[in-house]
PDB file of C-alpha atoms in Angstrom:
ATOM      1  CA  MET A  74      65.809 124.668 161.976  1.00  0.00           C
ATOM      2  CA  SER A  75      66.080 124.266 165.992  1.00  0.00           C
ATOM      3  CA  GLU A  76      65.022 127.557 166.310  1.00  0.00           C
ATOM      4  CA  LEU A  77      61.813 126.670 164.541  1.00  0.00           C
ATOM      5  CA  GLY A  78      61.365 123.442 166.226  1.00  0.00           C
ATOM      6  CA  ILE A  79      61.584 121.664 162.928  1.00  0.00           C
ATOM      7  CA  ASP A  80      62.990 118.084 162.830  1.00  0.00           C
ATOM      8  CA  PRO A  81      64.877 116.861 159.887  1.00  0.00           C
ATOM      9  CA  LEU A  82      62.659 115.927 157.283  1.00  0.00           C
ATOM     10  CA  ASN A  83      61.924 112.345 156.602  1.00  0.00           C
ATOM     11  CA  ALA A  84      61.224 110.865 153.253  1.00  0.00           C
ATOM     12  CA  ARG A  85      57.436 111.045 154.048  1.00  0.00           C
ATOM     13  CA  SER A  86      57.579 114.640 154.888  1.00  0.00           C
ATOM     14  CA  VAL A  87      59.621 115.595 151.816  1.00  0.00           C
ATOM     15  CA  VAL A  88      56.676 113.837 149.491  1.00  0.00           C
ATOM     16  CA  LEU A  89      53.985 115.503 151.617  1.00  0.00           C
ATOM     17  CA  SER A  90      55.327 119.086 151.596  1.00  0.00           C
ATOM     18  CA  SER A  91      56.367 119.148 148.145  1.00  0.00           C
ATOM     19  CA  LEU A  92      52.989 117.844 146.937  1.00  0.00           C
ATOM     20  CA  LEU A  93      51.078 120.277 149.359  1.00  0.00           C
ATOM     21  CA  GLY A  94      52.983 123.133 147.639  1.00  0.00           C
ATOM     22  CA  SER A  95      52.360 122.118 144.166  1.00  0.00           C
ATOM     23  CA  HIS A  96      49.202 123.186 142.321  1.00  0.00           C
ATOM     24  CA  PRO A  97      48.072 120.639 141.143  1.00  0.00           C
ATOM     25  CA  PRO A  98      49.488 118.833 143.894  1.00  0.00           C
ATOM     26  CA  ARG A  99      51.110 115.805 141.533  1.00  0.00           C
ATOM     27  CA  GLN A 100      54.725 115.293 141.166  1.00  0.00           C
ATOM     28  CA  SER A 101      57.052 112.643 139.314  1.00  0.00           C
ATOM     29  CA  ALA A 102      58.634 109.908 141.009  1.00  0.00           C
ATOM     30  CA  ARG A 103      61.692 111.398 139.539  1.00  0.00           C
ATOM     31  CA  SER A 104      61.160 114.722 141.011  1.00  0.00           C
ATOM     32  CA  LEU A 105      60.467 113.179 144.272  1.00  0.00           C
ATOM     33  CA  ILE A 106      63.485 111.436 144.320  1.00  0.00           C
ATOM     34  CA  ALA A 107      65.865 113.837 143.213  1.00  0.00           C
ATOM     35  CA  LEU A 108      64.441 116.318 145.965  1.00  0.00           C
ATOM     36  CA  ALA A 109      64.481 113.869 148.805  1.00  0.00           C
ATOM     37  CA  GLU A 110      68.546 113.077 147.691  1.00  0.00           C
ATOM     38  CA  ARG A 111      68.778 116.503 148.597  1.00  0.00           C
ATOM     39  CA  PHE A 112      68.153 115.711 152.485  1.00  0.00           C
ATOM     40  CA  GLY A 113      70.321 112.735 152.305  1.00  0.00           C
ATOM     41  CA  ILE A 114      67.255 110.253 151.738  1.00  0.00           C
ATOM     42  CA  ARG A 115      68.239 106.979 149.781  1.00  0.00           C
ATOM     43  CA  PRO A 116      65.644 106.578 146.539  1.00  0.00           C
ATOM     44  CA  GLY A 117      64.887 103.084 147.875  1.00  0.00           C
ATOM     45  CA  THR A 118      63.569 104.756 150.984  1.00  0.00           C
ATOM     46  CA  VAL A 119      61.632 107.233 149.073  1.00  0.00           C
ATOM     47  CA  ARG A 120      60.012 104.357 146.890  1.00  0.00           C
ATOM     48  CA  THR A 121      58.834 102.281 150.194  1.00  0.00           C
ATOM     49  CA  ALA A 122      57.181 105.724 151.499  1.00  0.00           C
ATOM     50  CA  LEU A 123      55.567 106.683 148.178  1.00  0.00           C
ATOM     51  CA  SER A 124      54.160 102.766 148.441  1.00  0.00           C
ATOM     52  CA  ARG A 125      53.069 103.052 151.590  1.00  0.00           C
ATOM     53  CA  MET A 126      51.159 106.215 151.032  1.00  0.00           C
ATOM     54  CA  VAL A 127      49.583 105.105 148.047  1.00  0.00           C
ATOM     55  CA  ALA A 128      48.300 101.856 150.279  1.00  0.00           C
ATOM     56  CA  SER A 129      46.963 104.158 153.160  1.00  0.00           C
ATOM     57  CA  GLY A 130      45.007 106.409 150.478  1.00  0.00           C
ATOM     58  CA  GLU A 131      46.952 109.215 150.800  1.00  0.00           C
ATOM     59  CA  LEU A 132      47.988 109.255 147.362  1.00  0.00           C
ATOM     60  CA  THR A 133      47.192 108.045 143.631  1.00  0.00           C
ATOM     61  CA  THR A 134      49.818 106.749 141.376  1.00  0.00           C
ATOM     62  CA  ASP A 135      49.857 106.898 137.352  1.00  0.00           C
ATOM     63  CA  ASP A 136      52.336 106.961 134.861  1.00  0.00           C
ATOM     64  CA  ALA A 137      55.285 107.099 137.510  1.00  0.00           C
ATOM     65  CA  SER A 138      53.354 110.332 139.283  1.00  0.00           C
ATOM     66  CA  TYR A 139      52.060 110.700 142.526  1.00  0.00           C
ATOM     67  CA  GLU A 140      49.210 112.983 143.437  1.00  0.00           C
ATOM     68  CA  LEU A 141      47.414 113.961 146.700  1.00  0.00           C
ATOM     69  CA  ALA A 142      44.273 112.228 147.580  1.00  0.00           C
ATOM     70  CA  GLY A 143      41.653 112.231 150.495  1.00  0.00           C
ATOM     71  CA  ARG A 144      42.142 114.166 153.603  1.00  0.00           C
ATOM     72  CA  LEU A 145      44.987 115.689 152.223  1.00  0.00           C
ATOM     73  CA  LEU A 146      43.113 117.548 149.682  1.00  0.00           C
ATOM     74  CA  ASP A 147      41.505 119.136 152.432  1.00  0.00           C
ATOM     75  CA  ARG A 148      44.617 119.877 154.057  1.00  0.00           C
ATOM     76  CA  GLN A 149      45.851 121.481 151.077  1.00  0.00           C
ATOM     77  CA  ARG A 150      43.105 123.670 150.719  1.00  0.00           C
ATOM     78  CA  GLU A 151      43.360 124.504 154.306  1.00  0.00           C
ATOM     79  CA  GLN A 152      46.893 125.448 153.705  1.00  0.00           C
ATOM     80  CA  ASP A 153      46.032 127.837 150.818  1.00  0.00           C
ATOM     81  CA  ILE A 154      43.208 129.618 153.029  1.00  0.00           C
ATOM     82  CA  GLY A 155      46.255 130.160 155.867  1.00  0.00           C
ATOM     83  CA  ARG A 156      47.770 132.126 153.184  1.00  0.00           C
ATOM     84  CA  ARG A 157      45.270 134.484 152.468  1.00  0.00           C
ATOM     85  CA  VAL A 158      45.011 137.863 154.475  1.00  0.00           C
ATOM     86  CA  ILE A 159      41.832 137.853 155.941  1.00  0.00           C
ATOM     87  CA  ASP A 160      39.288 141.005 155.959  1.00  0.00           C
ATOM     88  CA  ALA A 161      40.123 143.425 158.578  1.00  0.00           C
ATOM     89  CA  SER A 162      36.343 144.167 159.212  1.00  0.00           C
ATOM     90  CA  TRP A 163      34.685 141.850 161.762  1.00  0.00           C
ATOM     91  CA  ASP A 164      30.999 142.097 163.027  1.00  0.00           C
ATOM     92  CA  GLY A 165      31.711 141.185 166.460  1.00  0.00           C
ATOM     93  CA  THR A 166      30.268 137.700 165.952  1.00  0.00           C
ATOM     94  CA  TRP A 167      31.058 134.127 166.712  1.00  0.00           C
ATOM     95  CA  TRP A 168      30.811 130.758 165.114  1.00  0.00           C
ATOM     96  CA  SER A 169      29.880 128.048 167.603  1.00  0.00           C
ATOM     97  CA  VAL A 170      29.944 124.434 166.922  1.00  0.00           C
ATOM     98  CA  ILE A 171      28.164 121.895 168.898  1.00  0.00           C
ATOM     99  CA  VAL A 172      28.480 118.212 168.820  1.00  0.00           C
ATOM    100  CA  GLU A 173      25.019 116.700 169.900  1.00  0.00           C
ATOM    101  CA  SER A 174      25.618 113.067 170.407  1.00  0.00           C
ATOM    102  CA  ASP A 175      28.761 111.365 172.379  1.00  0.00           C
ATOM    103  CA  ARG A 176      28.257 108.119 170.579  1.00  0.00           C
ATOM    104  CA  ARG A 177      31.359 108.478 167.973  1.00  0.00           C
ATOM    105  CA  SER A 178      34.095 106.005 167.112  1.00  0.00           C
ATOM    106  CA  THR A 179      37.626 107.394 167.586  1.00  0.00           C
ATOM    107  CA  ALA A 180      38.082 107.580 164.085  1.00  0.00           C
ATOM    108  CA  GLU A 181      35.308 109.966 163.871  1.00  0.00           C
ATOM    109  CA  ARG A 182      36.081 111.946 166.600  1.00  0.00           C
ATOM    110  CA  ARG A 183      39.847 112.254 165.231  1.00  0.00           C
ATOM    111  CA  SER A 184      38.021 113.399 161.582  1.00  0.00           C
ATOM    112  CA  PHE A 185      36.083 115.877 163.445  1.00  0.00           C
ATOM    113  CA  ARG A 186      38.562 117.343 165.570  1.00  0.00           C
ATOM    114  CA  ALA A 187      41.082 117.607 162.457  1.00  0.00           C
ATOM    115  CA  SER A 188      38.122 119.479 160.222  1.00  0.00           C
ATOM    116  CA  MET A 189      37.657 121.717 163.346  1.00  0.00           C
ATOM    117  CA  GLU A 190      41.623 122.710 163.672  1.00  0.00           C
ATOM    118  CA  GLY A 191      41.489 123.070 160.116  1.00  0.00           C
ATOM    119  CA  ALA A 192      38.763 125.665 159.956  1.00  0.00           C
ATOM    120  CA  ARG A 193      40.725 127.355 162.849  1.00  0.00           C
ATOM    121  CA  MET A 194      38.066 126.889 165.751  1.00  0.00           C
ATOM    122  CA  ALA A 195      39.216 126.571 169.030  1.00  0.00           C
ATOM    123  CA  GLU A 196      37.969 123.914 171.699  1.00  0.00           C
ATOM    124  CA  LEU A 197      36.676 125.699 174.795  1.00  0.00           C
ATOM    125  CA  ARG A 198      35.533 122.333 176.641  1.00  0.00           C
ATOM    126  CA  PRO A 199      34.874 118.727 174.955  1.00  0.00           C
ATOM    127  CA  ASP A 200      32.605 119.045 171.760  1.00  0.00           C
ATOM    128  CA  ILE A 201      32.343 122.677 172.047  1.00  0.00           C
ATOM    129  CA  TRP A 202      34.321 124.947 169.690  1.00  0.00           C
ATOM    130  CA  LEU A 203      34.363 128.987 169.055  1.00  0.00           C
ATOM    131  CA  ARG A 204      35.940 131.187 167.054  1.00  0.00           C
ATOM    132  CA  PRO A 205      35.064 134.981 165.895  1.00  0.00           C
ATOM    133  CA  ALA A 206      33.402 135.048 162.921  1.00  0.00           C
ATOM    134  CA  ASN A 207      35.538 136.745 160.575  1.00  0.00           C
ATOM    135  CA  VAL A 208      36.320 133.631 158.296  1.00  0.00           C
ATOM    136  CA  PRO A 209      33.948 131.652 156.304  1.00  0.00           C
ATOM    137  CA  ALA A 210      31.618 129.363 158.451  1.00  0.00           C
ATOM    138  CA  PRO A 211      33.387 125.848 159.746  1.00  0.00           C
ATOM    139  CA  PRO A 212      32.128 122.514 157.978  1.00  0.00           C
ATOM    140  CA  ARG A 213      28.876 120.960 159.321  1.00  0.00           C
ATOM    141  CA  SER A 214      28.215 117.166 159.501  1.00  0.00           C
ATOM    142  CA  GLU A 215      25.393 115.013 160.804  1.00  0.00           C
ATOM    143  CA  GLY A 216      24.842 115.565 164.564  1.00  0.00           C
ATOM    144  CA  VAL A 217      26.764 118.735 164.676  1.00  0.00           C
ATOM    145  CA  ILE A 218      25.178 122.326 165.358  1.00  0.00           C
ATOM    146  CA  VAL A 219      26.604 125.306 163.777  1.00  0.00           C
ATOM    147  CA  THR A 220      25.432 128.660 165.017  1.00  0.00           C
ATOM    148  CA  ARG A 221      26.487 132.344 164.268  1.00  0.00           C
ATOM    149  CA  GLY A 222      25.530 135.202 166.538  1.00  0.00           C
ATOM    150  CA  PRO A 223      27.079 137.678 169.457  1.00  0.00           C
ATOM    151  CA  PHE A 224      28.612 136.101 172.136  1.00  0.00           C
ATOM    152  CA  GLU A 225      28.775 137.892 175.627  1.00  0.00           C
ATOM    153  CA  CYS A 226      31.143 136.685 178.262  1.00  0.00           C
ATOM    154  CA  ASP A 227      32.906 138.802 181.213  1.00  0.00           C
ATOM    155  CA  ASP A 228      36.107 139.301 179.692  1.00  0.00           C
ATOM    156  CA  VAL A 229      36.500 138.503 175.730  1.00  0.00           C
ATOM    157  CA  GLY A 230      40.143 139.053 176.293  1.00  0.00           C
ATOM    158  CA  ASP A 231      40.477 136.178 178.622  1.00  0.00           C
ATOM    159  CA  LEU A 232      38.384 134.080 176.536  1.00  0.00           C
ATOM    160  CA  VAL A 233      40.666 134.498 173.525  1.00  0.00           C
ATOM    161  CA  GLY A 234      43.822 133.771 175.835  1.00  0.00           C
ATOM    162  CA  ARG A 235      42.087 130.366 176.973  1.00  0.00           C
ATOM    163  CA  LEU A 236      41.124 129.368 173.243  1.00  0.00           C
ATOM    164  CA  TRP A 237      44.424 130.319 171.778  1.00  0.00           C
ATOM    165  CA  PRO A 238      48.097 130.566 173.097  1.00  0.00           C
ATOM    166  CA  LEU A 239      48.949 134.127 172.089  1.00  0.00           C
ATOM    167  CA  ASP A 240      51.914 134.412 174.003  1.00  0.00           C
ATOM    168  CA  SER A 241      53.717 131.247 172.211  1.00  0.00           C
ATOM    169  CA  ILE A 242      52.048 132.080 168.682  1.00  0.00           C
ATOM    170  CA  GLU A 243      53.714 135.796 168.881  1.00  0.00           C
ATOM    171  CA  GLN A 244      57.043 134.064 169.895  1.00  0.00           C
ATOM    172  CA  GLN A 245      56.782 131.448 167.185  1.00  0.00           C
ATOM    173  CA  ALA A 246      55.870 134.278 164.790  1.00  0.00           C
ATOM    174  CA  GLY A 247      59.008 136.545 165.488  1.00  0.00           C
ATOM    175  CA  ARG A 248      61.192 133.386 164.889  1.00  0.00           C
ATOM    176  CA  LEU A 249      59.866 132.806 161.861  1.00  0.00           C
ATOM    177  CA  GLU A 250      59.968 136.330 160.489  1.00  0.00           C
ATOM    178  CA  ARG A 251      63.882 136.313 161.123  1.00  0.00           C
ATOM    179  CA  VAL A 252      64.638 133.281 159.606  1.00  0.00           C
ATOM    180  CA  LEU A 253      62.386 134.445 156.453  1.00  0.00           C
ATOM    181  CA  HIS A 254      64.342 137.581 156.288  1.00  0.00           C
ATOM    182  CA  ASP A 255      67.757 135.993 156.681  1.00  0.00           C
ATOM    183  CA  HIS A 256      67.194 133.121 154.323  1.00  0.00           C
ATOM    184  CA  LEU A 257      65.539 135.224 151.301  1.00  0.00           C
ATOM    185  CA  PRO A 258      68.833 136.635 150.207  1.00  0.00           C
ATOM    186  CA  VAL A 259      70.840 133.226 150.012  1.00  0.00           C
ATOM    187  CA  ILE A 260      67.988 131.681 147.666  1.00  0.00           C
ATOM    188  CA  ASP A 261      69.274 133.992 145.021  1.00  0.00           C
ATOM    189  CA  SER A 262      72.694 133.827 145.585  1.00  0.00           C
ATOM    190  CA  PRO A 263      75.364 131.557 144.247  1.00  0.00           C
ATOM    191  CA  ALA A 264      74.918 129.252 147.554  1.00  0.00           C
ATOM    192  CA  GLY A 265      71.324 129.265 147.054  1.00  0.00           C
ATOM    193  CA  ASP A 266      71.114 125.734 144.967  1.00  0.00           C
ATOM    194  CA  ASP A 267      73.373 123.675 147.984  1.00  0.00           C
ATOM    195  CA  ALA A 268      71.025 125.425 150.695  1.00  0.00           C
ATOM    196  CA  LEU A 269      68.105 124.193 148.674  1.00  0.00           C
ATOM    197  CA  ALA A 270      66.978 121.355 151.522  1.00  0.00           C
ATOM    198  CA  THR A 271      67.147 124.457 154.078  1.00  0.00           C
ATOM    199  CA  THR A 272      64.956 126.683 151.976  1.00  0.00           C
ATOM    200  CA  PHE A 273      62.324 123.855 151.352  1.00  0.00           C
ATOM    201  CA  THR A 274      62.215 123.218 155.396  1.00  0.00           C
ATOM    202  CA  VAL A 275      61.875 127.090 156.207  1.00  0.00           C
ATOM    203  CA  ALA A 276      59.064 126.742 153.550  1.00  0.00           C
ATOM    204  CA  ALA A 277      57.590 123.669 155.021  1.00  0.00           C
ATOM    205  CA  ALA A 278      57.971 125.728 158.519  1.00  0.00           C
ATOM    206  CA  ALA A 279      56.051 128.713 157.447  1.00  0.00           C
ATOM    207  CA  VAL A 280      53.281 126.757 155.937  1.00  0.00           C
ATOM    208  CA  ARG A 281      52.806 124.686 159.034  1.00  0.00           C
ATOM    209  CA  PHE A 282      52.842 128.078 161.037  1.00  0.00           C
ATOM    210  CA  LEU A 283      50.105 130.050 158.306  1.00  0.00           C
ATOM    211  CA  ARG A 284      48.158 126.691 158.686  1.00  0.00           C
ATOM    212  CA  SER A 285      47.417 126.624 162.378  1.00  0.00           C
ATOM    213  CA  GLU A 286      47.852 130.319 163.082  1.00  0.00           C
ATOM    214  CA  PRO A 287      44.011 131.242 164.129  1.00  0.00           C
ATOM    215  CA  GLN A 288      43.682 134.341 161.956  1.00  0.00           C
ATOM    216  CA  LEU A 289      42.139 136.386 164.797  1.00  0.00           C
ATOM    217  CA  PRO A 290      40.538 140.112 163.936  1.00  0.00           C
ATOM    218  CA  GLY A 291      42.913 142.750 164.845  1.00  0.00           C
ATOM    219  CA  ALA A 292      40.182 143.701 167.838  1.00  0.00           C
ATOM    220  CA  LEU A 293      41.188 140.506 169.864  1.00  0.00           C
ATOM    221  CA  THR A 294      45.177 140.229 169.175  1.00  0.00           C
ATOM    222  CA  PRO A 295      47.498 142.398 170.677  1.00  0.00           C
ATOM    223  CA  VAL A 296      48.775 145.576 169.679  1.00  0.00           C
ATOM    224  CA  THR A 297      52.162 143.946 168.399  1.00  0.00           C
ATOM    225  CA  TRP A 298      50.915 140.986 166.228  1.00  0.00           C
ATOM    226  CA  THR A 299      54.015 139.483 164.124  1.00  0.00           C
ATOM    227  CA  ALA A 300      51.524 136.868 162.632  1.00  0.00           C
ATOM    228  CA  SER A 301      50.178 139.297 160.538  1.00  0.00           C
ATOM    229  CA  SER A 302      53.275 140.047 158.971  1.00  0.00           C
ATOM    230  CA  ILE A 303      54.099 136.577 158.249  1.00  0.00           C
ATOM    231  CA  ARG A 304      52.068 136.257 155.069  1.00  0.00           C
ATOM    232  CA  PRO A 305      53.278 139.002 152.903  1.00  0.00           C
ATOM    233  CA  LEU A 306      56.612 138.034 153.991  1.00  0.00           C
ATOM    234  CA  TYR A 307      56.102 134.549 153.031  1.00  0.00           C
ATOM    235  CA  ASP A 308      54.598 135.431 149.888  1.00  0.00           C
ATOM    236  CA  GLU A 309      57.746 137.203 148.610  1.00  0.00           C
ATOM    237  CA  PHE A 310      59.745 134.309 149.986  1.00  0.00           C
ATOM    238  CA  LEU A 311      57.712 132.180 148.140  1.00  0.00           C
ATOM    239  CA  VAL A 312      57.972 134.038 144.558  1.00  0.00           C
ATOM    240  CA  VAL A 313      62.036 133.341 144.528  1.00  0.00           C
ATOM    241  CA  PHE A 314      61.375 129.785 146.252  1.00  0.00           C
ATOM    242  CA  GLN A 315      59.291 128.585 143.600  1.00  0.00           C
ATOM    243  CA  ARG A 316      61.501 129.793 140.810  1.00  0.00           C
ATOM    244  CA  GLN A 317      64.401 127.885 142.319  1.00  0.00           C
ATOM    245  CA  LEU A 318      61.947 124.694 142.657  1.00  0.00           C
ATOM    246  CA  ARG A 319      60.851 124.966 138.955  1.00  0.00           C
ATOM    247  CA  ALA A 320      64.436 125.075 137.783  1.00  0.00           C
ATOM    248  CA  PHE A 321      65.689 122.512 139.959  1.00  0.00           C
ATOM    249  CA  PHE A 322      62.467 119.561 138.711  1.00  0.00           C
ATOM    250  CA  ALA A 323      63.437 120.762 134.938  1.00  0.00           C
ATOM    251  CA  GLY A 324      66.839 119.689 135.678  1.00  0.00           C
ATOM    252  CA  ALA A 325      65.845 116.573 137.414  1.00  0.00           C
TER     253      ALA A 325
END
């Protein structure tokens, strides 16, 4: 996990990752507690985390079950979009998002930044966000201009490099690819049940990467771009992992 830069998951992280990966995003308290125990987390700690998440509006609860709410539902949609293989075609146009007013509260600025990052936009300078228009339009809110059109600059490769750390993304993708390949056989092995916590953490790392990976068109990525191979590899990983999770929750 240190290779992927993943810290040990706490109670909130386990609950959040489990619900974000569930469709519908709902689990019983018993299942969430049983899963967290595989990480050495006490039931009381999980119940405290659940209560705090309900109080903050992140979850709703009914009949001893918990479900995602609010911004976390948007996050799940962004996460699901991150798993899709994008259309290889691109017409050369770009999305541009410009904020008209600087009179915004801190909360409004944070919410806007989260929506831009969720749409895989990149900030050129404060309140100006760009990306190739090979993905659906970014969300538009009041006081925000969204345009699509051709983009001219001295060096588009240099621009892309300023917007996204391509070398860092490629290195992270390479590490994740190795871990997914190495751990996939473990899930179906006799040691698979004992390794559930590790498998869960690997899956969380893959989801986190795919949610933030910019999904650039092939014309703007290096010749070797490992990020494009992560999605089919993770789909293969997920089929086996979900089978393991269903069996675990049934037993819980």
